Amino acid sequence: MNSCGGVVHPRSLPPGRPAHVLAAAAGSLGDQLPEHGIGQEQALRRLADVLETYGVGLRSPYSAAHLQPPPLAVAVLADALASASNASLDTYDSGPAAIAVERWVVARLATLAGYPSGDGVFTPGGTISNLTALLLARDAAAARHGVDVRLDGVAELVEPTVYCSELAHFSVQRACATLGIGENAVRPIEVDSSFRMEPSSLARALRHASTPVAVVATAGTTDFGSIDPLREVAEIAAAHGAWFHVDAAYGFGALFSTRLAPLLDGLELADSITADLHKIGWQPAAASALLVRSAAAFEPLNRSVAYLNPEDDRTAGYDGLLGRSLQTTRRPDAVKVAATLLAFGREGLGQLVDHCHSLAQHAAALLAEDPAFELIGGVTLTTVVFRYTASDPELTDAVNAELRRHLMRTGVALVGRTEVGKATCLKFTLLNPKTTPDDLVRLLGLVRHAGAVTEEMLRQEGVA
Ligand SMILES: Cc1ncc(COP(=O)(O)O)c(C=O)c1O
């Protein structure tokens, strides 16, 4: 427990240095595979204790580092139901209910995205949704050039390129490496002062492209929550025959909010969309959906496998969702999302989104008026980027980096870290709907105090 200003909250992290924490957590499980078990109840108690004592405390309002919300109870319980069923999505006979639930959730999310006949598939995270989208894009581009990538690989593709803003998630680069077109295929496009892709730079970059595979817009950059101008980017992508993917891993949940939904204007023009409900959506990971404008987009992933879904079974209606995923066995992550949509409805989830958005605006206002901090950029969704201003400017980068580690070592708070230009910055990612404006005042106090302690420590160590 963690007491701050008379208010008691669970810790954000276990106190101590990482090596000690990890050793103590593993040590409490013993150092051998037990010959004789301790029984289910004792085993569960032991694990609950390990997770509670050494885990991350996402319920603390001072845990504000990552796009990792405290999950909703209804989603956690529904996820246990899903695990208990051990259904799989690949074939009809592996779990018909799970298939129906995923189809239901995908249809609801597609409608929200503005895809009247949209479709989709759940994946193990935004990284894999982006990878899958770029696989579809690569194969569509190859087909346009008469290349069968599935059989012949990518060697015959002439200079394939992918365009995204310089602030796009690194999973775009990773996907290109995985898909054989290489990280150098990615052309980073500059952003404007609001951290949104510059459409004129995109148009310029595309002018002489040989094989433009995809344009990836980000709806909710990881640090700033900024949303690329989707409509303009869509038009440029279409003019060059490039697949238009929107990585809305972070921003998709804004569609639940009447206040924020207009920010995603133009989303419906995408060929595919990544939507992570384990970010804005309050699901335990993973709950990522890759949405597509129509089911035909999945053709490159279509497979009939003798032991799973032979053609005659499929024709007779005994088919699963194998043909739209890189996975074979696939757990029913949509079950928890279905329970959440039913329990809260769009409006209920929208209220959670609005609360977190208001928190971010409040945090930005507090940071802007506090001389100990420099606010970097504005608020679009639920993140705020800032720096602690050390009295010796030479020390500012080192102090920001070390004060975050100091907070992690004490366990009282957890803030994010990033780089803007070459400057080390801090970040609040506010996804706890129970956090109050007063909590934010106390959180700022914790960061300010950690900054002062760290600055003094570095000065004494002679780092300056
Ligand atoms: C914009 C964006 N896209 C994709 C991802 C990757 O999502 P995941 O961590 O679920 O793989 C993230 C993660 O933060 C993200 O912020």
CSV table of N, CA and C and ligand atoms in Angstrom, one decimal, residues 67 124-130 167-171 218-223 247-251 274 276 278-279 285-286 288, ligand 1:
chain,number,residue,atom,x,y,z
A,67,LEU,N,-0.3,2.1,-22.3
A,67,LEU,CA,-1.6,1.9,-22.8
A,67,LEU,C,-2.1,0.5,-22.3
A,124,PRO,N,-3.8,-11.5,-31.6
A,124,PRO,CA,-3.2,-11.4,-30.3
A,124,PRO,C,-2.6,-10.0,-30.0
A,125,GLY,N,-3.0,-9.0,-30.7
A,125,GLY,CA,-2.5,-7.6,-30.3
A,125,GLY,C,-2.4,-6.7,-31.5
A,126,GLY,N,-2.2,-5.4,-31.3
A,126,GLY,CA,-2.1,-4.5,-32.3
A,126,GLY,C,-0.9,-4.7,-33.3
A,127,THR,N,0.2,-5.3,-32.7
A,127,THR,CA,1.3,-5.6,-33.6
A,127,THR,C,1.0,-6.6,-34.6
A,128,ILE,N,0.2,-7.6,-34.2
A,128,ILE,CA,-0.2,-8.7,-35.2
A,128,ILE,C,-1.3,-8.2,-36.1
A,129,SER,N,-2.2,-7.3,-35.6
A,129,SER,CA,-3.2,-6.8,-36.5
A,129,SER,C,-2.5,-6.0,-37.6
A,130,ASN,N,-1.5,-5.2,-37.2
A,130,ASN,CA,-0.8,-4.4,-38.2
A,130,ASN,C,-0.1,-5.3,-39.2
A,167,LEU,N,5.9,9.2,-36.7
A,167,LEU,CA,5.4,8.8,-35.3
A,167,LEU,C,4.6,7.5,-35.3
A,168,ALA,N,4.6,6.8,-36.4
A,168,ALA,CA,3.8,5.6,-36.5
A,168,ALA,C,4.5,4.5,-35.6
A,169,HIS,N,3.7,3.5,-35.1
A,169,HIS,CA,4.2,2.5,-34.2
A,169,HIS,C,5.3,1.7,-34.9
A,170,PHE,N,6.3,1.3,-34.1
A,170,PHE,CA,7.4,0.5,-34.8
A,170,PHE,C,7.0,-0.8,-35.3
A,171,SER,N,5.8,-1.3,-35.0
A,171,SER,CA,5.3,-2.5,-35.5
A,171,SER,C,5.1,-2.5,-37.1
A,218,THR,N,-2.0,6.7,-38.7
A,218,THR,CA,-2.2,6.4,-37.3
A,218,THR,C,-3.3,7.2,-36.7
A,219,ALA,N,-4.3,6.5,-36.1
A,219,ALA,CA,-5.4,7.2,-35.4
A,219,ALA,C,-5.1,7.0,-33.9
A,220,GLY,N,-4.3,7.9,-33.3
A,220,GLY,CA,-3.9,7.8,-31.9
A,220,GLY,C,-2.4,7.3,-31.9
A,221,THR,N,-1.5,8.3,-32.1
A,221,THR,CA,-0.1,7.9,-31.9
A,221,THR,C,0.2,7.6,-30.4
A,222,THR,N,1.1,6.7,-30.2
A,222,THR,CA,1.3,6.1,-28.9
A,222,THR,C,1.6,7.2,-27.9
A,223,ASP,N,2.4,8.2,-28.2
A,223,ASP,CA,2.8,9.2,-27.2
A,223,ASP,C,1.8,10.4,-27.2
A,247,ASP,N,-3.9,2.4,-38.4
A,247,ASP,CA,-3.6,1.9,-37.1
A,247,ASP,C,-4.3,2.7,-36.0
A,248,ALA,N,-5.5,2.2,-35.7
A,248,ALA,CA,-6.3,2.8,-34.6
A,248,ALA,C,-6.2,2.0,-33.4
A,249,ALA,N,-5.1,1.4,-33.1
A,249,ALA,CA,-4.9,0.5,-32.0
A,249,ALA,C,-5.3,1.3,-30.7
A,250,TYR,N,-4.8,2.5,-30.6
A,250,TYR,CA,-5.1,3.4,-29.5
A,250,TYR,C,-6.4,4.1,-29.6
A,251,GLY,N,-6.6,4.7,-30.8
A,251,GLY,CA,-7.7,5.7,-31.0
A,251,GLY,C,-9.1,5.1,-31.2
A,274,THR,N,-6.8,-1.4,-37.5
A,274,THR,CA,-6.4,-2.1,-36.2
A,274,THR,C,-7.1,-1.4,-35.1
A,276,ASP,N,-7.6,-1.9,-30.9
A,276,ASP,CA,-7.2,-2.6,-29.7
A,276,ASP,C,-8.1,-2.2,-28.5
A,278,HIS,N,-7.9,-3.6,-25.8
A,278,HIS,CA,-7.1,-3.7,-24.5
A,278,HIS,C,-6.3,-2.4,-24.2
A,279,LYS,N,-6.6,-1.4,-25.0
A,279,LYS,CA,-6.1,-0.1,-24.7
A,279,LYS,C,-7.4,0.7,-24.3
A,285,ALA,N,-5.5,-7.9,-21.8
A,285,ALA,CA,-4.9,-8.2,-23.1
A,285,ALA,C,-5.1,-9.7,-23.4
A,286,ALA,N,-5.2,-10.1,-24.6
A,286,ALA,CA,-5.3,-9.2,-25.7
A,286,ALA,C,-6.7,-9.2,-26.3
A,288,SER,N,-7.5,-7.5,-29.6
A,288,SER,CA,-7.3,-6.6,-30.8
A,288,SER,C,-8.1,-7.2,-32.0
B,1,LIG,C1,-0.4,3.1,-32.2
B,1,LIG,C2,-0.1,1.7,-31.8
B,1,LIG,N1,-0.1,0.7,-32.7
B,1,LIG,C3,0.2,-0.6,-32.4
B,1,LIG,C4,0.6,-0.9,-31.1
B,1,LIG,C5,0.9,-2.4,-30.7
B,1,LIG,O1,-0.1,-2.9,-30.0
B,1,LIG,P1,0.2,-4.3,-29.1
B,1,LIG,O2,1.1,-3.8,-28.0
B,1,LIG,O3,-1.2,-4.7,-28.7
B,1,LIG,O4,0.9,-5.3,-30.0
B,1,LIG,C6,0.6,0.1,-30.1
B,1,LIG,C7,1.0,-0.2,-28.7
B,1,LIG,O5,1.1,0.6,-27.9
B,1,LIG,C8,0.3,1.4,-30.5
B,1,LIG,O6,0.4,2.4,-29.6
